[in-house]
Short mmCIF file of C-alpha atoms in Angstrom, two decimals:
data_model
loop_
_atom_site.label_atom_id
_atom_site.label_comp_id
_atom_site.label_asym_id
_atom_site.label_seq_id
_atom_site.Cartn_x
_atom_site.Cartn_y
_atom_site.Cartn_z
CA MET R 1 3.85 -17.95 22.07
CA ASP R 2 2.18 -18.36 18.69
CA TYR R 3 2.65 -15.32 16.38
CA ASN R 4 -0.78 -15.44 14.75
CA ILE R 5 -1.14 -12.79 11.98
CA LEU R 6 -4.50 -11.54 10.78
CA CYS R 7 -4.55 -10.44 7.08
CA CYS R 8 -7.74 -8.58 6.17
CA ASN R 9 -9.31 -8.46 2.71
CA VAL R 10 -6.75 -10.72 1.10
CA GLY R 11 -8.44 -10.94 -2.31
CA ARG R 12 -6.05 -12.42 -4.85
CA ARG R 13 -2.82 -12.13 -2.81
CA GLY R 14 -2.33 -15.86 -2.57
CA ARG R 15 1.39 -15.88 -3.03
CA LEU R 16 1.73 -13.43 -0.15
CA MET R 17 -0.20 -15.89 2.06
CA MET R 18 2.28 -18.60 1.09
CA ASP R 19 5.29 -16.39 1.74
CA PHE R 20 3.97 -15.32 5.17
CA ARG R 21 3.48 -19.04 6.16
CA ARG R 22 6.90 -19.90 4.98
CA SER R 23 8.42 -17.10 7.03
CA LEU R 24 6.47 -17.97 10.14
CA ALA R 25 7.74 -21.54 9.80
CA GLY R 26 5.28 -23.01 12.24
CA ARG R 27 5.67 -20.26 14.84
CA GLY R 28 2.12 -19.11 14.24
CA LYS R 29 -0.86 -19.10 11.81
CA VAL R 30 -1.77 -16.82 8.94
CA VAL R 31 -5.46 -16.01 9.34
CA ALA R 32 -7.18 -14.46 6.31
CA THR R 33 -10.50 -12.65 5.82
CA ASP R 34 -12.53 -11.46 2.87
CA ASN R 35 -16.19 -10.77 2.13
CA TRP R 36 -16.23 -12.95 -0.93
CA SER R 37 -16.16 -16.69 -0.63
CA VAL R 38 -14.04 -17.32 -3.71
CA ALA R 39 -11.27 -14.86 -2.93
CA PRO R 40 -8.35 -17.07 -3.99
CA ALA R 41 -5.97 -16.03 -1.16
CA LEU R 42 -8.35 -17.35 1.49
CA PHE R 43 -7.58 -20.91 0.49
CA LEU R 44 -3.82 -20.41 0.90
CA ALA R 45 -3.93 -19.20 4.49
CA ASP R 46 -3.98 -21.39 7.57
CA ARG R 47 -7.40 -20.20 8.57
CA MET R 48 -10.07 -18.28 6.61
CA TYR R 49 -13.05 -16.24 7.73
CA MET R 50 -15.88 -14.42 5.85
CA VAL R 51 -16.48 -10.85 7.04
CA PRO R 52 -19.02 -8.16 6.22
CA ARG R 53 -18.17 -5.29 3.81
CA LEU R 54 -16.09 -2.40 5.29
CA ASN R 55 -19.13 -0.14 5.42
CA ASP R 56 -21.14 -2.59 7.48
CA PRO R 57 -21.62 -1.37 11.09
CA SER R 58 -20.61 -4.81 12.36
CA TYR R 59 -17.36 -4.97 10.42
CA MET R 60 -14.90 -4.04 13.18
CA GLU R 61 -16.84 -6.03 15.73
CA THR R 62 -16.39 -9.10 13.47
CA VAL R 63 -12.64 -8.45 13.09
CA LEU R 64 -12.14 -8.13 16.88
CA GLU R 65 -14.05 -11.43 17.43
CA ILE R 66 -11.73 -13.17 15.01
CA CYS R 67 -8.74 -11.65 16.80
CA GLU R 68 -9.95 -13.01 20.13
CA LYS R 69 -10.83 -16.41 18.71
CA GLU R 70 -7.54 -16.90 16.93
CA ASP R 71 -5.29 -15.20 19.58
CA ILE R 72 -4.03 -12.75 16.95
CA LYS R 73 -0.85 -10.84 17.70
CA ALA R 74 -0.62 -8.53 14.65
CA VAL R 75 -3.15 -7.24 12.10
CA THR R 76 -2.82 -5.81 8.61
CA SER R 77 -4.92 -5.15 5.53
CA PHE R 78 -4.24 -5.59 1.83
CA ILE R 79 -6.57 -2.82 0.59
CA ASP R 80 -6.24 0.95 0.90
CA PRO R 81 -9.77 1.83 2.17
CA GLU R 82 -9.42 -0.33 5.25
CA ILE R 83 -6.17 1.32 6.46
CA GLU R 84 -8.03 4.26 7.88
CA ILE R 85 -10.45 1.89 9.62
CA LEU R 86 -7.61 -0.05 11.30
CA SER R 87 -5.83 3.15 12.17
CA ALA R 88 -8.89 4.60 13.83
CA HIS R 89 -8.91 1.50 16.16
CA ARG R 90 -5.17 1.40 16.90
CA GLU R 91 -5.60 1.89 20.60
CA VAL R 92 -8.31 -0.82 20.74
CA PHE R 93 -5.90 -3.30 19.11
CA LEU R 94 -3.01 -2.26 21.39
CA SER R 95 -5.18 -2.59 24.49
CA LYS R 96 -5.80 -6.21 23.50
CA GLY R 97 -2.10 -7.01 22.88
CA ILE R 98 -2.41 -6.86 19.10
CA LEU R 99 0.11 -4.97 17.02
CA PRO R 100 -1.61 -2.83 14.34
CA LEU R 101 0.51 -2.71 11.23
CA CYS R 102 -0.84 0.60 10.11
CA PRO R 103 -0.03 4.31 10.58
CA SER R 104 -1.49 6.84 12.95
CA ARG R 105 -5.03 7.95 12.07
CA GLU R 106 -3.80 11.33 10.78
CA THR R 107 -1.16 9.72 8.57
CA ALA R 108 -3.59 7.17 7.29
CA HIS R 109 -5.86 9.98 6.14
CA LEU R 110 -2.92 11.76 4.39
CA CYS R 111 -2.02 8.59 2.60
CA PHE R 112 -5.56 8.03 1.29
CA ASP R 113 -6.19 11.72 0.36
CA LYS R 114 -3.50 12.49 -2.27
CA TYR R 115 -4.15 16.26 -2.23
CA GLU R 116 -3.80 16.47 1.59
CA MET R 117 -0.61 14.45 1.32
CA PHE R 118 0.73 16.98 -1.24
CA ARG R 119 -0.15 19.89 1.07
CA HIS R 120 1.44 18.24 4.13
CA LEU R 121 4.68 17.24 2.35
CA SER R 122 4.95 20.64 0.69
CA SER R 123 4.53 22.40 4.08
CA LYS R 124 7.49 20.20 5.41
CA GLY R 125 9.76 20.93 2.42
CA VAL R 126 9.59 17.32 1.09
CA ARG R 127 9.72 16.97 -2.70
CA THR R 128 6.43 15.81 -4.14
CA VAL R 129 4.40 16.00 -7.37
CA PRO R 130 2.80 19.42 -7.90
CA THR R 131 -0.91 18.87 -7.31
CA TYR R 132 -4.10 20.95 -7.84
CA ARG R 133 -7.48 20.25 -6.23
CA GLY R 134 -9.82 21.76 -8.84
CA LEU R 135 -10.10 23.48 -12.15
CA ASP R 136 -9.96 27.01 -10.69
CA ASP R 137 -6.71 26.39 -8.83
CA PHE R 138 -5.26 24.70 -11.93
CA ARG R 139 -6.26 27.64 -14.24
CA GLU R 140 -4.60 30.08 -11.93
CA ALA R 141 -1.35 27.98 -11.85
CA LEU R 142 -1.56 27.58 -15.63
CA GLY R 143 -1.76 31.43 -15.99
CA ARG R 144 1.21 31.86 -13.68
CA GLY R 145 3.24 29.42 -15.75
CA GLU R 146 3.64 26.97 -12.84
CA ILE R 147 2.26 24.04 -14.92
CA ALA R 148 1.59 23.27 -18.51
CA PHE R 149 -0.16 20.61 -20.62
CA PRO R 150 0.02 17.68 -20.82
CA VAL R 151 -1.02 16.88 -17.22
CA PHE R 152 -2.03 13.82 -15.23
CA VAL R 153 -5.40 13.42 -13.53
CA LYS R 154 -6.45 10.77 -11.00
CA PRO R 155 -9.03 10.27 -8.17
CA VAL R 156 -8.01 12.07 -5.02
CA SER R 157 -8.51 8.78 -3.03
CA GLY R 158 -8.18 6.27 -5.83
CA SER R 159 -6.39 2.97 -5.85
CA GLY R 160 -4.98 0.61 -8.41
CA SER R 161 -4.65 3.38 -11.14
CA VAL R 162 -8.45 3.29 -11.67
CA GLY R 163 -9.47 6.66 -13.30
CA ALA R 164 -5.90 7.80 -13.75
CA ARG R 165 -4.93 9.15 -17.15
CA ARG R 166 -2.89 11.69 -19.10
CA VAL R 167 -4.75 14.81 -20.39
CA ASP R 168 -3.36 16.94 -23.23
CA ASP R 169 -5.68 19.95 -23.41
CA MET R 170 -8.16 22.04 -21.46
CA ASP R 171 -11.23 20.89 -23.34
CA THR R 172 -10.58 17.29 -22.35
CA LEU R 173 -9.80 18.33 -18.82
CA GLU R 174 -13.05 20.28 -18.49
CA GLU R 175 -15.03 17.42 -19.96
CA LEU R 176 -13.65 15.06 -17.35
CA PHE R 177 -14.66 17.36 -14.51
CA ARG R 178 -18.11 17.81 -15.99
CA GLU R 179 -18.59 14.10 -16.22
CA ALA R 180 -17.49 13.82 -12.54
CA LYS R 181 -16.96 10.07 -12.68
CA PHE R 182 -14.36 10.59 -10.06
CA ASP R 183 -13.30 13.30 -7.61
CA TYR R 184 -10.13 14.35 -9.51
CA ILE R 185 -6.92 16.01 -8.67
CA ILE R 186 -4.63 17.37 -11.37
CA GLN R 187 -0.88 16.81 -11.29
CA LYS R 188 2.21 17.70 -13.25
CA LEU R 189 3.00 14.96 -15.75
CA MET R 190 6.32 13.43 -14.58
CA THR R 191 8.36 12.10 -17.46
CA GLU R 192 11.86 11.51 -16.13
CA GLY R 193 11.29 7.98 -14.84
CA ASP R 194 9.70 6.31 -11.87
CA CYS R 195 10.48 3.63 -9.30
CA ASP R 196 8.99 2.30 -6.04
CA ALA R 197 10.16 0.87 -2.73
CA ASP R 198 8.98 -1.61 -0.17
CA VAL R 199 9.70 -0.04 3.19
CA TYR R 200 9.42 -1.28 6.75
CA VAL R 201 9.04 1.35 9.47
CA ASP R 202 9.74 -0.08 12.95
CA CYS R 203 6.61 -0.05 15.08
CA ILE R 204 8.66 0.60 18.22
CA SER R 205 11.30 3.10 17.23
CA HIS R 206 9.38 4.38 14.17
CA GLU R 207 12.66 4.45 12.29
CA VAL R 208 13.07 3.08 8.74
CA VAL R 209 14.73 -0.35 9.10
CA SER R 210 14.37 -1.76 5.59
CA VAL R 211 14.13 -0.37 2.01
CA PHE R 212 13.92 -2.49 -1.08
CA SER R 213 13.90 -0.41 -4.34
CA LYS R 214 12.91 -1.55 -7.85
CA ARG R 215 12.17 -0.31 -11.35
CA LYS R 216 9.81 -1.53 -13.95
CA ILE R 217 11.19 -2.65 -17.30
CA GLU R 218 8.86 -1.73 -20.14
CA THR R 219 9.29 -5.11 -21.95
CA ARG R 220 6.37 -7.40 -21.28
CA ILE R 221 6.95 -11.06 -20.63
CA GLY R 222 4.54 -13.10 -22.76
CA GLY R 223 2.06 -10.17 -22.60
CA ALA R 224 1.54 -10.80 -18.85
CA SER R 225 3.08 -8.31 -16.44
CA LYS R 226 5.96 -5.94 -16.61
CA THR R 227 9.31 -7.23 -15.41
CA ILE R 228 10.72 -5.61 -12.28
CA ILE R 229 14.42 -5.23 -11.45
CA SER R 230 16.02 -4.36 -8.13
CA PHE R 231 18.53 -1.52 -7.71
CA LYS R 232 20.25 0.49 -4.96
CA ASP R 233 20.70 4.19 -4.53
CA GLN R 234 21.72 5.85 -1.29
CA ALA R 235 20.03 9.00 -2.32
CA LEU R 236 16.71 7.15 -2.49
CA PHE R 237 17.36 5.49 0.88
CA ASP R 238 18.04 8.92 2.42
CA PHE R 239 14.88 10.38 0.77
CA VAL R 240 12.74 7.56 2.16
CA LYS R 241 14.00 8.44 5.64
CA GLU R 242 13.19 12.13 4.98
CA VAL R 243 9.66 11.29 3.89
CA CYS R 244 9.11 9.03 6.90
CA SER R 245 10.41 11.71 9.31
CA VAL R 246 7.35 13.89 8.63
CA LEU R 247 4.72 11.08 8.90
CA GLU R 248 3.68 8.67 11.61
CA LEU R 249 4.06 5.37 9.78
CA SER R 250 4.34 1.88 11.32
CA GLY R 251 4.98 -1.36 9.59
CA PRO R 252 5.07 -2.14 5.87
CA CYS R 253 4.67 0.61 3.27
CA ASP R 254 4.65 0.67 -0.51
CA MET R 255 6.13 3.99 -1.76
CA ASP R 256 6.08 5.30 -5.31
CA PHE R 257 8.54 7.89 -6.65
CA PHE R 258 9.28 9.93 -9.73
CA MET R 259 12.43 11.69 -10.86
CA GLU R 260 12.58 15.38 -11.44
CA ASP R 261 15.76 17.37 -12.24
CA GLY R 262 17.74 14.34 -11.24
CA LYS R 263 16.24 14.12 -7.73
CA TYR R 264 13.64 11.80 -6.23
CA CYS R 265 10.08 13.09 -5.75
CA LEU R 266 7.38 11.28 -3.75
CA SER R 267 4.27 10.30 -5.71
CA GLU R 268 2.19 8.42 -3.11
CA ILE R 269 2.36 5.97 -0.16
CA ASN R 270 0.26 2.92 0.43
CA PRO R 271 0.82 2.09 4.10
CA ARG R 272 0.48 -1.69 3.66
CA PHE R 273 2.12 -4.52 1.93
CA GLY R 274 2.33 -3.65 -1.73
CA GLY R 275 1.52 -6.03 -4.59
CA ALA R 276 5.23 -6.26 -5.62
CA TYR R 277 6.39 -7.05 -2.10
CA LEU R 278 6.75 -10.56 -3.53
CA HIS R 279 9.87 -9.28 -5.34
CA ALA R 280 11.44 -8.01 -2.12
CA TYR R 281 10.73 -11.39 -0.47
CA GLY R 282 12.15 -13.29 -3.34
CA ALA R 283 15.28 -11.24 -3.20
CA GLY R 284 15.75 -12.08 0.51
CA VAL R 285 14.11 -9.00 2.10
CA ASP R 286 11.62 -10.47 4.58
CA PHE R 287 9.55 -8.20 6.76
CA MET R 288 8.21 -10.97 8.98
CA PRO R 289 11.23 -11.06 11.35
CA PHE R 290 10.74 -7.28 11.91
CA ILE R 291 7.03 -7.93 12.69
CA LEU R 292 7.80 -10.69 15.18
CA ASP R 293 10.38 -8.57 17.01
CA ASN R 294 7.86 -5.64 17.12
CA ILE R 295 5.21 -8.07 18.53
CA ASP R 296 7.72 -8.86 21.27
CA GLY R 297 8.21 -5.12 21.92
CA LYS R 298 11.73 -5.05 20.45
CA ALA R 299 13.00 -2.45 18.12
CA CYS R 300 14.72 -3.82 14.99
CA GLU R 301 18.20 -3.24 13.73
CA PRO R 302 18.26 -1.45 10.35
CA GLU R 303 18.90 -3.63 7.26
CA ILE R 304 18.53 -1.01 4.59
CA GLY R 305 19.74 -2.03 1.19
CA ARG R 306 20.72 -5.53 2.27
CA TYR R 307 19.91 -7.22 -1.06
CA ASP R 308 21.40 -7.80 -4.44
CA GLU R 309 20.97 -5.40 -7.36
CA GLY R 310 19.81 -6.78 -10.73
CA VAL R 311 17.30 -9.26 -9.27
CA LEU R 312 14.38 -9.77 -11.69
CA MET R 313 10.76 -10.58 -10.84
CA LEU R 314 8.99 -12.25 -13.71
CA MET R 315 5.26 -12.47 -12.87
CA TYR R 316 2.90 -15.10 -14.28
CA ASP R 317 -0.65 -16.40 -13.78
CA ASP R 318 -1.48 -19.14 -11.29
CA VAL R 319 -4.61 -20.79 -10.01
CA VAL R 320 -6.13 -22.08 -6.78
CA ILE R 321 -8.05 -25.30 -7.02
CA ALA R 322 -10.69 -25.93 -4.28
CA ARG R 323 -13.97 -27.81 -3.85
CA GLU R 324 -17.37 -26.10 -3.81
CA SER R 325 -18.05 -27.61 -0.46
CA ASP R 326 -15.17 -25.61 0.98
CA LEU R 327 -16.86 -22.30 0.21
CA MET R 328 -18.27 -20.18 2.96
CA ARG R 329 -21.27 -17.94 2.93
CA ASP R 330 -20.73 -14.54 1.26
CA TYR R 331 -21.51 -11.31 2.97
CA HIS R 332 -22.64 -9.59 -0.20
CA ASP R 333 -25.42 -6.97 0.21
#
């Protein structure tokens, strides 16, 4: 059997395409989609397809047609807005023998709506960042002494840190809400340090089978990207399991954490391959064998923390060279 994997909306994740192909080692194809003909990662997959935008009524029909044509065995997306779409069609994929690498519909919604995630985790007793939905709630909490300036604001369903910023006073906060460029939430400003983890949740057992944790180093390399270094902490591994026990996750996840009073506190979850999964892969943590076992209906043996500490990832710019004749038609509106 060929283990053909469909990667949706690949954008600039070219290195991820190359790593996937290396892991498959001829046992299947990496098929990539995007709605922009010059998305670099398209040219580094085995097969590429143009698709409509996510809000196009024909989008999912197009994806399912590609799945049938390419005999796809697993599907994932590299962008947050699509996760809920894939999750809403989990049963459709499963009925066609395709493994959806995405959470349940309910968990997908929680991951995309940061305030609902806060409410859910708080109700389950899981440590998370104190979050307020609007100015009225925030003012009441401020009056009770639950929170103080400076605070952190960001879009409730944002991605890629767009619209996220520190706010030092009420005048600035009120101005942001009046401008309403984003649908904001207000959070406690966490200052004790942060880290993140690449996590694989088994699609059969729904247990955590892999965790790769890393920290950013503030020094910039040639002005490009922050250096990342791997570390291990059993307390973090245990906290990841606690978080996953109150959610219905499946497959790869990118989790962000803060420290508070010496304990880990969940910031957010992107239930997909994170941009820094490249570091995990380079350090020997490969999720592809887990995916292939899950495609075969087999639960995976845990390999949590099976990597070296002190592994650095130094990111740099690269380029894809292609011919204009290789471009496909865009699906731009």
